[in-house]
Coordinates of C-alpha atoms in Angstrom, one line a residue:
M1 CA 88.6 140.7 66.9
K2 CA 88.9 136.7 68.1
K3 CA 87.4 137.8 71.6
F4 CA 84.3 140.1 69.9
L5 CA 83.2 137.1 67.8
S6 CA 83.2 134.4 70.9
K7 CA 81.1 136.8 72.3
A8 CA 79.0 137.7 69.7
K9 CA 78.3 134.0 69.1
S10 CA 77.5 133.5 73.0
S11 CA 75.2 136.2 72.4
F12 CA 73.7 135.4 69.0
S13 CA 72.7 131.7 70.7
N14 CA 71.3 133.5 73.9
D15 CA 68.9 135.3 71.8
Q16 CA 68.2 133.0 68.9
P17 CA 67.9 129.4 70.6
Q18 CA 67.7 127.8 67.3
F19 CA 71.2 128.1 67.1
P20 CA 73.8 126.0 69.2
S21 CA 75.5 127.9 72.3
Y22 CA 78.9 128.7 72.4
Q23 CA 78.7 128.7 75.8
G24 CA 81.7 131.8 75.3
K25 CA 84.4 129.7 74.5
Q26 CA 87.2 129.8 71.9
Q27 CA 86.7 126.6 69.4
Q28 CA 89.0 124.6 68.7
K29 CA 92.2 125.3 66.7
I30 CA 91.0 124.0 63.4
L31 CA 94.2 121.7 61.7
K32 CA 93.0 121.5 58.7
Q33 CA 92.8 125.0 56.5
D34 CA 91.7 124.4 53.2
D35 CA 88.7 123.1 51.8
T36 CA 88.8 119.2 50.4
P37 CA 85.9 117.4 48.0
S38 CA 83.1 116.2 50.0
T39 CA 82.1 112.6 50.4
I40 CA 78.7 113.1 51.8
Q41 CA 76.5 110.3 50.7
P42 CA 72.8 110.3 51.9
P43 CA 72.3 108.5 55.7
S44 CA 72.5 104.5 55.1
P45 CA 69.9 102.3 57.2
L46 CA 73.4 101.6 59.2
D47 CA 73.9 104.8 59.9
V48 CA 70.2 105.3 61.4
L49 CA 70.5 102.2 63.4
R50 CA 73.7 104.0 65.1
Y51 CA 72.9 107.4 65.4
R52 CA 69.1 107.7 65.9
Y53 CA 67.6 108.0 69.4
H54 CA 67.7 104.4 70.9
H55 CA 64.3 103.7 72.3
G56 CA 66.1 100.4 73.9
T57 CA 66.1 97.4 76.3
N58 CA 68.3 95.3 77.9
L59 CA 67.8 91.6 76.7
G60 CA 68.3 90.5 80.4
S61 CA 69.8 87.4 81.8
I62 CA 70.8 85.5 78.5
F63 CA 74.2 85.2 78.1
V64 CA 75.4 86.1 81.4
L65 CA 72.9 84.8 83.8
E66 CA 72.0 86.1 87.2
Q67 CA 70.3 83.8 89.3
W68 CA 67.6 86.5 90.4
L69 CA 66.4 86.5 86.7
S70 CA 67.1 83.3 85.8
G71 CA 66.5 80.9 88.6
S72 CA 65.3 78.2 86.3
M73 CA 69.3 77.7 84.7
F74 CA 70.4 76.9 88.7
V75 CA 70.3 73.9 89.5
E76 CA 70.2 72.4 93.2
G77 CA 74.1 72.7 94.3
S78 CA 75.0 75.9 92.7
R79 CA 77.2 77.6 95.0
G80 CA 76.4 80.9 93.8
G81 CA 74.5 83.4 91.5
S82 CA 77.2 84.0 89.3
E83 CA 77.2 82.4 85.1
L84 CA 79.9 80.3 86.3
D85 CA 78.4 78.6 89.5
A86 CA 75.3 77.8 87.2
V87 CA 77.5 75.6 84.7
N88 CA 79.5 74.1 87.2
A89 CA 76.6 73.1 89.2
S90 CA 74.9 71.8 86.0
L91 CA 78.6 70.2 84.3
S92 CA 78.7 68.3 88.0
R93 CA 75.3 66.8 87.8
D94 CA 74.2 66.8 84.2
G95 CA 77.4 66.5 82.3
L96 CA 79.3 68.6 79.5
D97 CA 76.2 67.6 76.6
A98 CA 73.3 67.9 78.6
T99 CA 74.6 71.1 79.7
R100 CA 75.8 72.7 76.9
S101 CA 72.2 71.4 75.0
K102 CA 70.5 73.5 77.7
W103 CA 72.3 76.3 77.3
E104 CA 72.3 76.6 73.7
A105 CA 68.4 76.2 74.1
H106 CA 68.0 79.3 76.8
W107 CA 70.3 81.8 73.8
A108 CA 67.8 80.0 70.9
N109 CA 64.7 80.4 72.7
A110 CA 65.2 83.9 74.6
V111 CA 63.3 85.7 71.8
S112 CA 60.6 84.0 69.7
D113 CA 59.7 85.8 65.9
S114 CA 56.2 87.0 68.4
D115 CA 58.3 88.6 70.6
F116 CA 60.0 90.8 68.4
D117 CA 56.6 91.6 66.7
W118 CA 55.7 92.7 69.9
L119 CA 59.3 94.9 70.4
V120 CA 59.2 96.5 67.0
N121 CA 55.4 96.9 66.6
A122 CA 53.9 97.6 70.4
A123 CA 57.2 98.5 72.4
H124 CA 58.9 100.6 69.0
C125 CA 61.8 99.1 70.8
T126 CA 64.9 100.4 68.1
S127 CA 68.1 98.6 69.6
I128 CA 68.8 96.2 71.9
R129 CA 72.0 96.1 74.6
L130 CA 73.0 92.3 74.6
P131 CA 75.6 91.7 77.7
I132 CA 77.8 89.1 76.7
G133 CA 81.2 87.8 78.7
Y134 CA 84.6 86.9 77.4
F135 CA 83.5 83.0 77.7
T136 CA 80.7 83.9 75.1
L137 CA 83.4 84.0 72.6
G138 CA 84.5 80.2 73.3
P139 CA 87.2 78.3 74.5
S140 CA 90.0 80.0 73.0
Y141 CA 89.3 83.2 75.3
C142 CA 88.6 81.1 78.6
G143 CA 92.4 80.1 79.1
G144 CA 94.1 81.1 82.5
T145 CA 90.5 82.0 83.8
P146 CA 88.0 80.4 86.3
F147 CA 85.9 79.2 82.8
A148 CA 89.0 77.1 81.6
G149 CA 88.7 73.6 81.0
Q150 CA 85.4 72.2 81.1
P151 CA 83.2 75.0 81.7
S152 CA 84.6 77.1 78.3
Q153 CA 83.4 73.8 76.2
V154 CA 79.9 74.8 77.5
Y155 CA 80.5 77.8 75.1
V156 CA 81.8 76.3 71.9
N157 CA 78.6 77.6 69.8
A158 CA 77.7 80.5 72.1
W159 CA 79.3 83.2 69.3
Q160 CA 77.5 82.3 66.5
A161 CA 74.5 82.0 69.0
V162 CA 75.1 85.6 69.4
K163 CA 75.9 86.5 65.6
T164 CA 72.3 85.0 65.1
F165 CA 70.6 87.0 67.3
V166 CA 72.1 90.0 65.8
S167 CA 71.2 89.0 62.3
R168 CA 67.5 87.8 63.6
C169 CA 67.3 91.4 65.4
R170 CA 68.7 93.0 62.0
G171 CA 65.8 91.2 60.2
H172 CA 63.5 93.2 62.1
G173 CA 64.8 96.5 61.8
I174 CA 66.2 96.5 65.5
G175 CA 69.8 97.4 66.0
V176 CA 72.4 95.7 68.9
L177 CA 74.6 97.5 71.2
L178 CA 77.3 94.5 72.2
D179 CA 77.9 94.7 76.0
F180 CA 81.0 93.3 77.2
H181 CA 79.1 92.7 80.9
A182 CA 81.6 90.4 81.9
L183 CA 85.2 90.7 81.8
P184 CA 88.5 88.7 82.9
G185 CA 88.6 89.2 86.3
G186 CA 85.8 91.2 87.2
A187 CA 85.2 95.1 86.3
N188 CA 83.3 95.0 89.3
G189 CA 82.9 92.8 92.1
E190 CA 79.2 91.6 91.2
A191 CA 77.9 88.1 90.1
H192 CA 77.2 90.0 86.6
S193 CA 80.8 90.0 86.0
G194 CA 80.5 85.9 85.5
T195 CA 82.0 84.6 88.7
S196 CA 80.5 85.3 92.2
S197 CA 84.2 86.0 93.8
G198 CA 83.4 89.3 94.8
K199 CA 86.4 90.5 93.4
V200 CA 87.5 93.0 91.0
E201 CA 90.6 91.9 89.4
L202 CA 90.7 93.5 85.8
W203 CA 91.8 96.7 86.7
G204 CA 95.7 96.8 87.2
D205 CA 96.2 93.4 86.1
Q206 CA 98.0 93.0 82.6
A207 CA 97.0 89.6 82.1
N208 CA 93.5 90.3 82.0
L209 CA 93.4 93.8 80.9
D210 CA 95.0 92.2 77.6
L211 CA 92.4 89.4 77.4
A212 CA 89.6 91.7 77.8
R213 CA 91.5 93.9 74.6
R214 CA 91.8 90.6 72.6
C215 CA 88.0 89.9 73.4
L216 CA 86.7 93.5 72.5
V217 CA 89.2 93.3 69.0
F218 CA 87.8 90.1 67.9
M219 CA 84.4 91.6 68.2
A220 CA 85.2 94.7 66.0
Q221 CA 86.7 92.6 63.6
E222 CA 83.6 90.5 63.4
V223 CA 81.5 93.7 63.2
R224 CA 84.2 94.4 60.5
G225 CA 84.0 91.5 58.2
G226 CA 80.2 91.3 58.0
L227 CA 78.1 91.6 61.4
N228 CA 75.3 93.8 60.5
G229 CA 73.1 95.5 62.9
V230 CA 75.7 96.2 65.5
V231 CA 75.0 99.9 67.0
G232 CA 78.3 99.7 68.7
I233 CA 80.7 97.8 71.2
Q234 CA 80.5 98.3 75.0
L235 CA 84.3 97.9 76.1
C236 CA 82.8 97.5 79.8
N237 CA 80.0 97.6 82.1
E238 CA 79.4 99.2 85.1
A239 CA 83.5 99.5 86.0
V240 CA 83.9 100.1 90.0
Y241 CA 84.5 103.7 90.8
G242 CA 87.9 104.9 90.7
A243 CA 89.1 101.8 88.7
Q244 CA 92.9 102.1 88.4
G245 CA 94.2 102.7 84.9
M246 CA 90.5 102.8 83.2
Y247 CA 91.0 105.7 80.7
Q248 CA 94.6 104.5 79.5
W249 CA 93.1 101.0 78.9
Y250 CA 90.2 102.6 76.9
D251 CA 92.8 104.7 75.1
S252 CA 94.8 101.3 74.0
V253 CA 91.4 99.4 73.2
I254 CA 90.0 102.2 71.3
G255 CA 93.2 102.9 69.2
A256 CA 93.1 99.0 68.2
I257 CA 89.5 99.3 67.6
A258 CA 90.0 102.3 65.3
Q259 CA 92.9 100.6 62.9
I260 CA 89.9 98.0 62.7
D261 CA 87.2 99.9 61.8
A262 CA 87.1 103.5 62.8
S263 CA 83.0 104.3 61.9
I264 CA 82.1 101.4 64.5
P265 CA 80.5 103.4 67.8
V266 CA 82.3 102.7 71.1
Y267 CA 80.4 102.7 74.4
I268 CA 82.6 103.1 77.7
S269 CA 81.4 102.9 81.2
D270 CA 81.6 106.3 83.3
A271 CA 82.5 104.3 86.2
W272 CA 80.1 106.0 88.2
D273 CA 81.3 109.0 87.6
L274 CA 79.9 110.7 84.9
A275 CA 81.4 114.1 84.8
P276 CA 85.1 113.0 84.2
A277 CA 84.1 110.8 81.6
L278 CA 82.3 113.3 79.2
S279 CA 85.4 115.3 79.4
Y280 CA 87.0 112.4 78.2
V281 CA 85.0 111.5 75.2
D282 CA 84.4 115.3 74.6
G283 CA 88.3 114.9 74.0
K284 CA 88.3 112.0 72.4
N285 CA 85.6 113.2 70.0
N286 CA 86.9 116.4 68.5
V287 CA 86.6 117.4 65.3
N288 CA 89.9 117.2 64.3
N289 CA 90.7 113.6 64.6
A290 CA 86.7 112.7 63.2
G291 CA 87.1 109.9 60.4
N292 CA 90.3 108.4 62.2
S293 CA 89.2 107.6 65.4
N294 CA 85.9 106.0 66.8
P295 CA 82.8 107.5 67.9
V296 CA 82.9 107.5 71.6
I297 CA 79.8 107.6 73.6
V298 CA 79.2 107.2 77.6
D299 CA 76.9 104.8 78.8
T300 CA 75.7 105.6 82.4
H301 CA 73.4 104.0 84.8
K302 CA 70.8 105.6 86.5
Y303 CA 69.1 103.7 89.6
Y304 CA 67.1 105.1 92.8
T305 CA 66.8 102.1 94.7
F306 CA 70.4 101.0 96.0
S307 CA 71.4 103.7 98.5
D308 CA 70.6 104.5 101.5
A309 CA 70.2 108.2 99.9
D310 CA 67.1 106.7 97.9
K311 CA 65.9 105.0 100.6
A312 CA 65.4 108.2 103.0
Q313 CA 63.2 109.8 100.1
S314 CA 59.7 109.3 99.1
P315 CA 58.7 108.4 95.5
Q316 CA 57.6 112.4 95.2
Q317 CA 61.1 113.4 96.1
I318 CA 62.7 111.2 93.8
I319 CA 60.4 111.7 90.8
A320 CA 61.5 115.6 91.1
R321 CA 65.2 114.8 91.2
I322 CA 64.8 113.2 87.8
R323 CA 64.4 116.8 85.8
N324 CA 67.9 117.9 87.2
E325 CA 69.5 114.6 85.7
L326 CA 72.4 114.6 83.6
N327 CA 72.9 118.3 83.7
E328 CA 76.7 117.3 83.4
L329 CA 76.3 117.6 79.8
N330 CA 75.8 121.0 79.8
G331 CA 78.5 123.1 78.8
K332 CA 79.8 119.6 76.7
E333 CA 77.3 119.4 74.0
G334 CA 75.5 121.7 71.4
S335 CA 78.9 122.7 69.8
V336 CA 81.4 120.1 68.3
I337 CA 84.0 123.1 67.1
D338 CA 83.7 124.4 70.6
H339 CA 84.6 121.6 72.3
G340 CA 83.9 118.2 70.7
A341 CA 81.2 115.7 70.8
G342 CA 79.6 115.1 74.3
Q343 CA 77.2 112.2 73.9
L344 CA 75.8 109.7 76.5
I345 CA 73.1 107.4 76.6
V346 CA 71.2 105.6 79.8
G347 CA 72.1 102.0 79.5
E348 CA 70.6 101.0 82.7
Y349 CA 67.3 102.5 84.2
S350 CA 64.0 101.1 85.7
C351 CA 61.2 102.2 87.5
V352 CA 62.3 99.8 90.8
L353 CA 62.2 102.1 94.0
D354 CA 63.1 100.4 97.8
G355 CA 60.3 99.2 100.1
Q356 CA 61.6 102.2 102.4
T357 CA 60.6 104.8 99.5
W358 CA 57.0 103.0 99.0
A359 CA 56.9 102.8 102.7
R360 CA 56.0 106.8 103.2
V361 CA 53.1 106.9 100.5
S362 CA 49.7 104.8 100.6
S363 CA 49.2 101.6 99.1
G364 CA 46.9 102.9 97.0
D365 CA 49.1 105.6 95.1
K366 CA 51.9 103.1 94.2
D367 CA 50.7 102.5 90.5
G368 CA 50.4 105.8 90.1
L369 CA 53.5 107.1 91.4
V370 CA 55.6 104.3 89.1
Q371 CA 53.9 105.6 86.1
Q372 CA 55.0 109.3 86.7
F373 CA 58.4 107.8 87.5
G374 CA 58.8 106.0 84.4
R375 CA 57.3 108.8 82.3
V376 CA 59.3 111.4 83.6
Q377 CA 62.5 109.5 83.2
S378 CA 61.5 108.9 79.6
Q379 CA 61.3 112.4 79.0
R380 CA 64.5 113.6 80.7
W381 CA 66.3 110.8 78.9
Q382 CA 64.9 111.5 75.5
Q383 CA 65.7 115.6 76.2
K384 CA 69.5 115.5 77.2
A385 CA 70.8 111.2 75.8
G386 CA 71.2 109.3 72.6
G387 CA 69.2 106.7 74.1
S388 CA 68.3 104.7 76.8
Y389 CA 67.8 101.0 77.9
F390 CA 65.4 99.8 80.3
W391 CA 66.8 96.7 82.7
T392 CA 65.1 94.5 81.6
Y393 CA 63.4 92.4 79.1
K394 CA 63.7 88.7 80.0
M395 CA 63.7 86.8 83.0
D396 CA 61.9 83.9 84.5
W397 CA 59.0 85.8 86.1
M398 CA 57.8 87.7 83.1
D399 CA 56.4 90.5 82.5
G400 CA 58.9 91.7 85.4
G401 CA 57.6 93.7 87.8
E402 CA 58.9 97.4 87.6
W403 CA 62.1 95.7 86.7
G404 CA 60.3 94.4 83.5
F405 CA 60.8 96.1 80.1
A406 CA 57.6 94.2 78.7
E407 CA 55.3 94.8 82.0
Q408 CA 56.6 98.6 82.0
T409 CA 55.5 99.0 78.1
K410 CA 52.6 97.8 78.4
K411 CA 51.3 99.8 81.2
A412 CA 52.2 102.8 79.2
N413 CA 54.5 103.7 82.4
I414 CA 57.7 104.2 79.6
L415 CA 57.0 105.9 76.8
P416 CA 59.3 105.8 73.0
P417 CA 59.7 109.2 71.8
Q418 CA 56.4 110.5 69.6
S419 CA 57.6 110.2 66.4
L420 CA 58.0 106.2 66.6
L421 CA 54.0 106.3 67.0
L422 CA 53.0 108.1 63.8
S423 CA 52.0 105.7 61.3
T424 CA 53.6 105.4 57.6
D425 CA 51.3 107.4 55.8
D426 CA 51.2 110.0 58.5
V427 CA 55.1 110.2 58.0
R428 CA 54.9 110.2 54.3
S429 CA 52.6 113.1 54.8
R430 CA 54.9 115.1 56.6
V431 CA 57.8 114.3 54.2
N432 CA 55.8 116.0 51.6
T433 CA 55.3 118.9 53.7
G434 CA 59.0 119.4 54.4
Q435 CA 60.2 118.9 50.9
A436 CA 57.7 121.4 50.1
Q437 CA 58.7 124.2 52.3
R438 CA 62.4 123.5 52.4
G439 CA 63.3 126.2 50.1
Q440 CA 61.4 128.8 52.3
R441 CA 62.7 127.3 55.4
K442 CA 66.4 127.9 54.0
D443 CA 65.8 131.3 53.0
A444 CA 64.4 132.4 56.0
A445 CA 67.6 130.5 58.3
V446 CA 70.0 132.1 55.5
N447 CA 68.7 135.5 55.4
N448 CA 68.4 135.4 59.1
H449 CA 72.0 134.4 59.9
N450 CA 73.5 136.8 57.3
N451 CA 71.5 139.7 58.8
Y452 CA 72.7 139.1 62.1
W453 CA 76.1 138.9 61.7
N454 CA 75.8 141.9 59.3
Q455 CA 74.7 144.0 62.7
T456 CA 76.5 142.6 65.4
A457 CA 79.9 142.3 63.2
P458 CA 79.5 145.1 60.0
G459 CA 82.7 145.5 57.3
G460 CA 83.6 141.8 58.9
T461 CA 85.1 139.0 57.1
F462 CA 82.8 135.5 57.3
E463 CA 81.9 132.9 54.6
H464 CA 78.6 132.6 54.9
W465 CA 77.8 130.3 52.2
R466 CA 78.9 127.6 54.7
F467 CA 76.0 128.1 56.8
G468 CA 73.7 127.5 53.5
A469 CA 75.6 124.3 52.8
G470 CA 75.5 123.4 55.9
W471 CA 72.0 123.8 56.5
D472 CA 71.0 121.9 53.1
V473 CA 73.1 118.6 54.8
G474 CA 71.4 119.2 58.3
F475 CA 67.5 119.4 56.7
S476 CA 68.4 116.5 54.1
D477 CA 69.9 114.2 56.5
A478 CA 67.0 114.9 59.7
L479 CA 64.7 113.9 56.2
A480 CA 66.2 110.9 55.6
F481 CA 66.3 109.9 59.3
F482 CA 62.7 110.6 59.5
S483 CA 61.5 108.5 56.2
M484 CA 64.0 105.6 56.4
R485 CA 61.3 103.8 57.7
A486 CA 58.4 104.9 55.4
N487 CA 60.8 104.7 52.5
G488 CA 61.5 100.7 53.2
G489 CA 65.1 101.4 54.5
L490 CA 64.7 99.8 57.9
Q491 CA 61.4 97.7 59.2
G492 CA 58.5 99.1 61.3
S493 CA 56.3 102.5 61.0
G494 CA 56.8 105.8 62.4
G495 CA 60.1 108.3 61.7
D496 CA 63.4 108.5 63.8
R497 CA 65.1 111.5 64.9
I498 CA 68.9 111.7 65.1
G499 CA 69.8 110.7 68.9
C500 CA 73.6 110.6 69.1
L501 CA 73.8 114.1 67.0
D502 CA 77.1 115.6 68.2
L503 CA 78.7 112.7 66.8
W504 CA 76.6 112.7 63.5
V505 CA 77.8 116.3 63.3
R506 CA 81.0 115.6 63.9
K507 CA 81.1 113.0 61.2
R508 CA 79.4 114.8 58.4
M509 CA 81.8 117.5 59.4
A510 CA 84.6 115.6 58.4
E511 CA 82.7 114.0 55.6
S512 CA 81.9 117.9 54.1
G513 CA 85.6 118.3 53.6
Q514 CA 85.3 122.2 55.6
G515 CA 88.2 123.9 56.2
G516 CA 89.5 126.6 58.0
G517 CA 88.1 129.5 60.7
F518 CA 84.6 129.8 59.8
V519 CA 83.7 126.0 60.2
W520 CA 81.5 127.3 62.8
E521 CA 79.5 128.8 60.3
W522 CA 78.8 125.1 58.8
E523 CA 78.0 123.8 62.0
Q524 CA 75.5 126.5 63.2
G525 CA 73.7 125.9 59.2
F526 CA 73.5 121.8 59.8
R527 CA 71.9 122.5 62.9
Q528 CA 69.3 124.9 62.0
G529 CA 68.8 122.9 58.9
V530 CA 67.8 119.7 61.4
G531 CA 65.8 121.7 63.7
D532 CA 63.7 123.3 60.6
L533 CA 62.8 119.9 59.3
Y534 CA 61.5 118.6 63.0
A535 CA 59.4 122.2 63.4
V536 CA 58.0 121.4 59.9
V537 CA 57.0 117.7 60.5
G538 CA 55.9 118.5 63.6
V539 CA 58.4 116.2 65.9

């Protein structure tokens, strides 16, 4: 009977696409056999900040300097293009007080009030990925590193600058992803790891791994202690391919963060190898540990300008590839009860293609092809990912060309989700429509579900009431996300969709108190409720 039900569920999802696909797999063994009281509360503004679709941008070369973006911070005599090179050269020429003042002004003035107005009202930016380094946390985190001694004293107020920035973002309804970009020793050999040593000395070095873990524990404690507006903590940026012991270190850090606050979403680098990273998060995000372990999301980066294979292709060939990106998610999303929550974001992407690629078309075609390239990426990331962050927003040479979030937004080469373009009045009107049609939609969904199973497995044992209970929560949650701005819970106009849906399902399933072998009916109902709300409000 169990095999039959598994096949039937798979067949049902194929014939009825509004329900999740079970991929023909047997569901996870549910350890919780009895129902417990529900603890579900309406989604909070922080819930929406964290779990909505993130249409975002990286901040840029502010707390982790890169010379190609912020050359003005590199005085004559800088020996390389990293943060350490810039600070050492400035200390040598100008001394500690002047250097600290210069750095603090760079942090404080990176984003003006008018910039925030543009981000909210024109760019429809929902969150900012904020690259920081271990040195950003201050001198106590620099001992035994290249920043020890005088360089560390430049950063005595750096963490406070980060907190101020997060607070300002929150005041404009924008969330912040704390991106641990520069780790001790370097998670990769690039200058954006803080030094220009070219070495990768994080992985396999216990002292560096321990210091990095201590930094992340501190960040989690700060978030738990009231740093409101943080959508997540990224453990590592662009880990080198094949990083030794990476997943074991992830386990250690996630376990430590869970002891502080298991509700904080944790983001991990895929180390340029997406499939195993998704398998890892599927396991971490299983249904049985929801509520006791942090939700984990993969950060993958998508560039099409660096490899020889990219350079050998025309713009049209690269554009054609985008429609198949992120297919590694297939079979790892859409059913938490079967295999856990597979969730990713595209943490960096751009509209940049190499000169060799552009040489394959006439110069007059470039603008149109850049727009095609940006828009097909926007569309694909919104289809498959929980969010995307353009690289990047701030640099000396605004508006940044094909590297610039500002320029590409102003040219409409990258596009926000359509729901973010709705006026507040339009959102309210659609919410009223959704509420008016709620009963009719639920009756149709429940009848469809019950009739299908009565025909497919006559006489079988089911608990169809769970489907209706799940539908109610799904519809209500999707409505709450969509109406949060219009109801004043967050700043800005437009309506949000649930972006990290698998993780939200996992969270709500745990809070629902559902147990036993028919929790799959609750999940199906929840997803159907979400889908019905979107159908009614037209997003």
